[in-house]
PDB file of C-alpha atoms in Angstrom:
ATOM      1  CA  MET A1261     -12.211  17.920  19.431  1.00 68.00           C
ATOM      2  CA  GLY A1262      -9.819  18.323  16.502  1.00 77.00           C
ATOM      3  CA  LEU A1263      -7.035  19.451  18.828  1.00 82.00           C
ATOM      4  CA  LEU A1264      -7.472  16.313  20.934  1.00 87.00           C
ATOM      5  CA  VAL A1265      -7.276  14.130  17.821  1.00 83.00           C
ATOM      6  CA  HIS A1266      -4.087  15.946  16.806  1.00 82.00           C
ATOM      7  CA  ILE A1267      -2.544  15.435  20.259  1.00 88.00           C
ATOM      8  CA  ALA A1268      -3.616  11.773  20.290  1.00 89.00           C
ATOM      9  CA  GLY A1269      -1.956  11.266  16.897  1.00 85.00           C
ATOM     10  CA  ILE A1270       1.290  12.709  18.208  1.00 89.00           C
ATOM     11  CA  PHE A1271       1.164  10.533  21.339  1.00 92.00           C
ATOM     12  CA  TYR A1272       0.476   7.473  19.191  1.00 90.00           C
ATOM     13  CA  SER A1273       3.366   8.340  16.874  1.00 90.00           C
ATOM     14  CA  VAL A1274       5.717   8.549  19.859  1.00 92.00           C
ATOM     15  CA  CYS A1275       4.397   5.750  22.092  1.00 93.00           C
ATOM     16  CA  LEU A1276       4.147   2.962  19.510  1.00 92.00           C
ATOM     17  CA  PRO A1277       7.815   3.138  18.407  1.00 93.00           C
ATOM     18  CA  LEU A1278       8.903   3.375  22.056  1.00 93.00           C
ATOM     19  CA  LEU A1279       6.856   0.280  22.874  1.00 92.00           C
ATOM     20  CA  LYS A1280       8.388  -1.631  19.972  1.00 93.00           C
ATOM     21  CA  SER A1281      11.858  -0.444  20.986  1.00 94.00           C
ATOM     22  CA  SER A1282      11.342  -1.682  24.547  1.00 93.00           C
ATOM     23  CA  ILE A1283      10.358  -5.111  23.208  1.00 90.00           C
ATOM     24  CA  LEU A1284      13.509  -5.192  21.075  1.00 93.00           C
ATOM     25  CA  VAL A1285      15.724  -4.167  24.017  1.00 93.00           C
ATOM     26  CA  GLU A1286      14.184  -6.960  26.098  1.00 90.00           C
ATOM     27  CA  TRP A1287      14.820  -9.459  23.308  1.00 88.00           C
ATOM     28  CA  ILE A1288      18.469  -8.383  23.135  1.00 90.00           C
ATOM     29  CA  GLY A1289      18.780  -9.324  26.797  1.00 89.00           C
ATOM     30  CA  VAL A1290      16.952 -12.625  26.305  1.00 86.00           C
ATOM     31  CA  PHE A1291      18.496 -13.884  23.073  1.00 83.00           C
ATOM     32  CA  VAL A1292      22.014 -12.413  22.985  1.00 78.00           C
ATOM     33  CA  PRO A1293      23.252 -11.649  26.500  1.00 78.00           C
ATOM     34  CA  GLY A1294      26.868 -10.563  26.237  1.00 78.00           C
ATOM     35  CA  SER A1295      27.291 -11.124  22.490  1.00 80.00           C
ATOM     36  CA  ARG A1296      27.022  -8.941  19.407  1.00 86.00           C
ATOM     37  CA  ASN A1297      25.713 -11.172  16.661  1.00 89.00           C
ATOM     38  CA  TRP A1298      23.285 -10.532  13.803  1.00 90.00           C
ATOM     39  CA  PHE A1299      20.303 -10.504  16.188  1.00 91.00           C
ATOM     40  CA  PHE A1300      21.898  -7.835  18.391  1.00 92.00           C
ATOM     41  CA  TRP A1301      22.670  -5.547  15.453  1.00 94.00           C
ATOM     42  CA  THR A1302      19.314  -6.133  13.761  1.00 94.00           C
ATOM     43  CA  CYS A1303      17.490  -5.163  16.952  1.00 94.00           C
ATOM     44  CA  TRP A1304      19.530  -1.977  17.355  1.00 95.00           C
ATOM     45  CA  ILE A1305      19.025  -1.035  13.708  1.00 96.00           C
ATOM     46  CA  LEU A1306      15.268  -1.551  14.114  1.00 96.00           C
ATOM     47  CA  ILE A1307      15.314   0.594  17.265  1.00 97.00           C
ATOM     48  CA  GLY A1308      17.102   3.359  15.366  1.00 97.00           C
ATOM     49  CA  VAL A1309      14.616   3.127  12.502  1.00 96.00           C
ATOM     50  CA  GLN A1310      11.687   3.240  14.955  1.00 95.00           C
ATOM     51  CA  VAL A1311      13.055   6.351  16.679  1.00 95.00           C
ATOM     52  CA  ALA A1312      13.780   8.063  13.353  1.00 96.00           C
ATOM     53  CA  PHE A1313      10.297   7.250  12.090  1.00 94.00           C
ATOM     54  CA  ALA A1314       8.727   8.562  15.307  1.00 93.00           C
ATOM     55  CA  ILE A1315      10.535  11.871  14.871  1.00 95.00           C
ATOM     56  CA  ALA A1316       9.545  12.046  11.198  1.00 94.00           C
ATOM     57  CA  ALA A1317       5.909  11.232  12.003  1.00 91.00           C
ATOM     58  CA  VAL A1318       5.685  13.934  14.680  1.00 91.00           C
ATOM     59  CA  VAL A1319       7.231  16.502  12.342  1.00 92.00           C
ATOM     60  CA  ALA A1320       4.920  15.448   9.496  1.00 90.00           C
ATOM     61  CA  LEU A1321       1.828  15.589  11.718  1.00 87.00           C
ATOM     62  CA  ASN A1322       2.754  19.078  12.857  1.00 86.00           C
ATOM     63  CA  LEU A1323       3.364  20.284   9.304  1.00 87.00           C
ATOM     64  CA  VAL A1324       0.174  18.888   7.747  1.00 87.00           C
ATOM     65  CA  CYS A1325      -1.348  22.348   7.996  1.00 86.00           C
ATOM     66  CA  ILE A1326       0.338  25.721   8.097  1.00 87.00           C
ATOM     67  CA  PRO A1327      -0.520  27.231  10.483  1.00 87.00           C
ATOM     68  CA  ALA A1328      -0.896  24.057  12.594  1.00 81.00           C
ATOM     69  CA  GLU A1329      -4.123  25.361  14.162  1.00 83.00           C
ATOM     70  CA  LYS A1330      -5.866  25.070  10.795  1.00 83.00           C
ATOM     71  CA  LYS A1331      -5.980  21.311  11.326  1.00 81.00           C
ATOM     72  CA  TRP A1332      -8.618  21.705  14.045  1.00 81.00           C
ATOM     73  CA  LYS A1333      -9.860  25.228  13.242  1.00 81.00           C
ATOM     74  CA  PHE A1334     -11.119  24.821   9.691  1.00 81.00           C
ATOM     75  CA  TRP A1335     -12.145  28.448   9.291  1.00 85.00           C
ATOM     76  CA  LEU A1336      -8.571  29.782   9.552  1.00 86.00           C
ATOM     77  CA  SER A1337      -6.777  30.739   6.386  1.00 88.00           C
ATOM     78  CA  GLY A1338      -3.782  28.626   5.462  1.00 87.00           C
ATOM     79  CA  THR A1339      -2.887  25.499   3.547  1.00 88.00           C
ATOM     80  CA  CYS A1340      -3.058  21.790   4.327  1.00 86.00           C
ATOM     81  CA  ILE A1341      -1.624  18.780   2.572  1.00 86.00           C
ATOM     82  CA  ASN A1342      -3.372  15.430   2.295  1.00 85.00           C
ATOM     83  CA  ALA A1343      -3.093  13.891   5.783  1.00 81.00           C
ATOM     84  CA  HIS A1344      -4.445  10.604   4.434  1.00 85.00           C
ATOM     85  CA  THR A1345      -1.147  10.005   2.625  1.00 88.00           C
ATOM     86  CA  ILE A1346       0.842  10.495   5.836  1.00 85.00           C
ATOM     87  CA  GLU A1347      -1.494   8.177   7.733  1.00 86.00           C
ATOM     88  CA  THR A1348      -1.257   5.496   5.025  1.00 90.00           C
ATOM     89  CA  VAL A1349       2.550   5.637   4.976  1.00 90.00           C
ATOM     90  CA  SER A1350       2.646   5.494   8.776  1.00 89.00           C
ATOM     91  CA  ALA A1351       0.267   2.530   8.966  1.00 90.00           C
ATOM     92  CA  SER A1352       2.181   0.677   6.238  1.00 94.00           C
ATOM     93  CA  PHE A1353       5.493   1.253   7.991  1.00 93.00           C
ATOM     94  CA  GLN A1354       4.101   0.104  11.342  1.00 92.00           C
ATOM     95  CA  LEU A1355       2.610  -3.045   9.793  1.00 92.00           C
ATOM     96  CA  PHE A1356       5.902  -3.834   8.039  1.00 94.00           C
ATOM     97  CA  SER A1357       7.909  -3.297  11.231  1.00 93.00           C
ATOM     98  CA  ASP A1358       5.421  -5.450  13.184  1.00 90.00           C
ATOM     99  CA  CYS A1359       6.003  -8.321  10.755  1.00 90.00           C
ATOM    100  CA  ILE A1360       9.775  -7.989  11.039  1.00 92.00           C
ATOM    101  CA  ILE A1361       9.652  -7.805  14.841  1.00 90.00           C
ATOM    102  CA  LEU A1362       7.393 -10.868  15.035  1.00 89.00           C
ATOM    103  CA  ALA A1363       9.625 -12.869  12.679  1.00 89.00           C
ATOM    104  CA  LEU A1364      12.903 -11.777  14.273  1.00 90.00           C
ATOM    105  CA  PRO A1365      13.048 -14.204  17.242  1.00 89.00           C
ATOM    106  CA  GLN A1366      12.003 -17.254  15.216  1.00 88.00           C
ATOM    107  CA  LYS A1367      15.521 -18.182  14.045  1.00 88.00           C
ATOM    108  CA  PRO A1368      17.061 -18.089  17.559  1.00 87.00           C
ATOM    109  CA  ILE A1369      14.083 -20.030  18.928  1.00 86.00           C
ATOM    110  CA  TRP A1370      14.476 -22.783  16.339  1.00 87.00           C
ATOM    111  CA  GLU A1371      18.207 -23.015  17.123  1.00 86.00           C
ATOM    112  CA  LEU A1372      17.505 -23.843  20.791  1.00 84.00           C
ATOM    113  CA  GLN A1373      18.379 -27.296  22.097  1.00 89.00           C
ATOM    114  CA  MET A1374      14.856 -28.562  22.802  1.00 89.00           C
ATOM    115  CA  GLY A1375      12.210 -30.709  21.196  1.00 91.00           C
ATOM    116  CA  TRP A1376      10.218 -29.429  18.252  1.00 88.00           C
ATOM    117  CA  LYS A1377       6.983 -29.341  20.299  1.00 91.00           C
ATOM    118  CA  LYS A1378       8.582 -26.958  22.795  1.00 91.00           C
ATOM    119  CA  LYS A1379       9.994 -24.886  19.950  1.00 88.00           C
ATOM    120  CA  ILE A1380       6.507 -24.539  18.479  1.00 90.00           C
ATOM    121  CA  ALA A1381       5.129 -23.550  21.885  1.00 91.00           C
ATOM    122  CA  VAL A1382       7.823 -20.903  22.395  1.00 88.00           C
ATOM    123  CA  SER A1383       7.315 -19.597  18.842  1.00 87.00           C
ATOM    124  CA  VAL A1384       3.588 -19.278  19.460  1.00 88.00           C
ATOM    125  CA  ILE A1385       4.196 -17.401  22.720  1.00 86.00           C
ATOM    126  CA  PHE A1386       6.534 -14.946  21.007  1.00 81.00           C
ATOM    127  CA  SER A1387       4.033 -14.546  18.160  1.00 80.00           C
ATOM    128  CA  LEU A1388       1.107 -13.638  20.415  1.00 80.00           C
ATOM    129  CA  GLY A1389       1.801 -10.012  19.566  1.00 67.00           C
ATOM    130  CA  VAL A1390      -0.220 -10.591  16.394  1.00 62.00           C
ATOM    131  CA  LEU A1391      -3.336 -10.529  18.524  1.00 58.00           C
TER     132      LEU A1391
END
């Protein structure tokens, strides 16, 4: 069971940043086709940060215990660090990046040439990721 939890944690640490990166790549195509403005560069910086954090999280999860098997085989000799700290840092980073990603399209949406009711509707649609 412990091995499956370890594997699930690694998959989560890889899949979530890839999912966020795919959303950002889509938004680049929607909001800045053919231009390289602040939105374009912010999205690519966030993608780079997501990928770097995914790599760091996988490395950290694999180095929580030495040897790694000690994480799911408690009777082995070895040492482990506090995994709770890694999980707290990871959750905090993901929450922070979620907030940035949700706020990112709001400025381009409010610069669109449409009525304020439509702008609110579009903002709500892009903010449905909160759910």
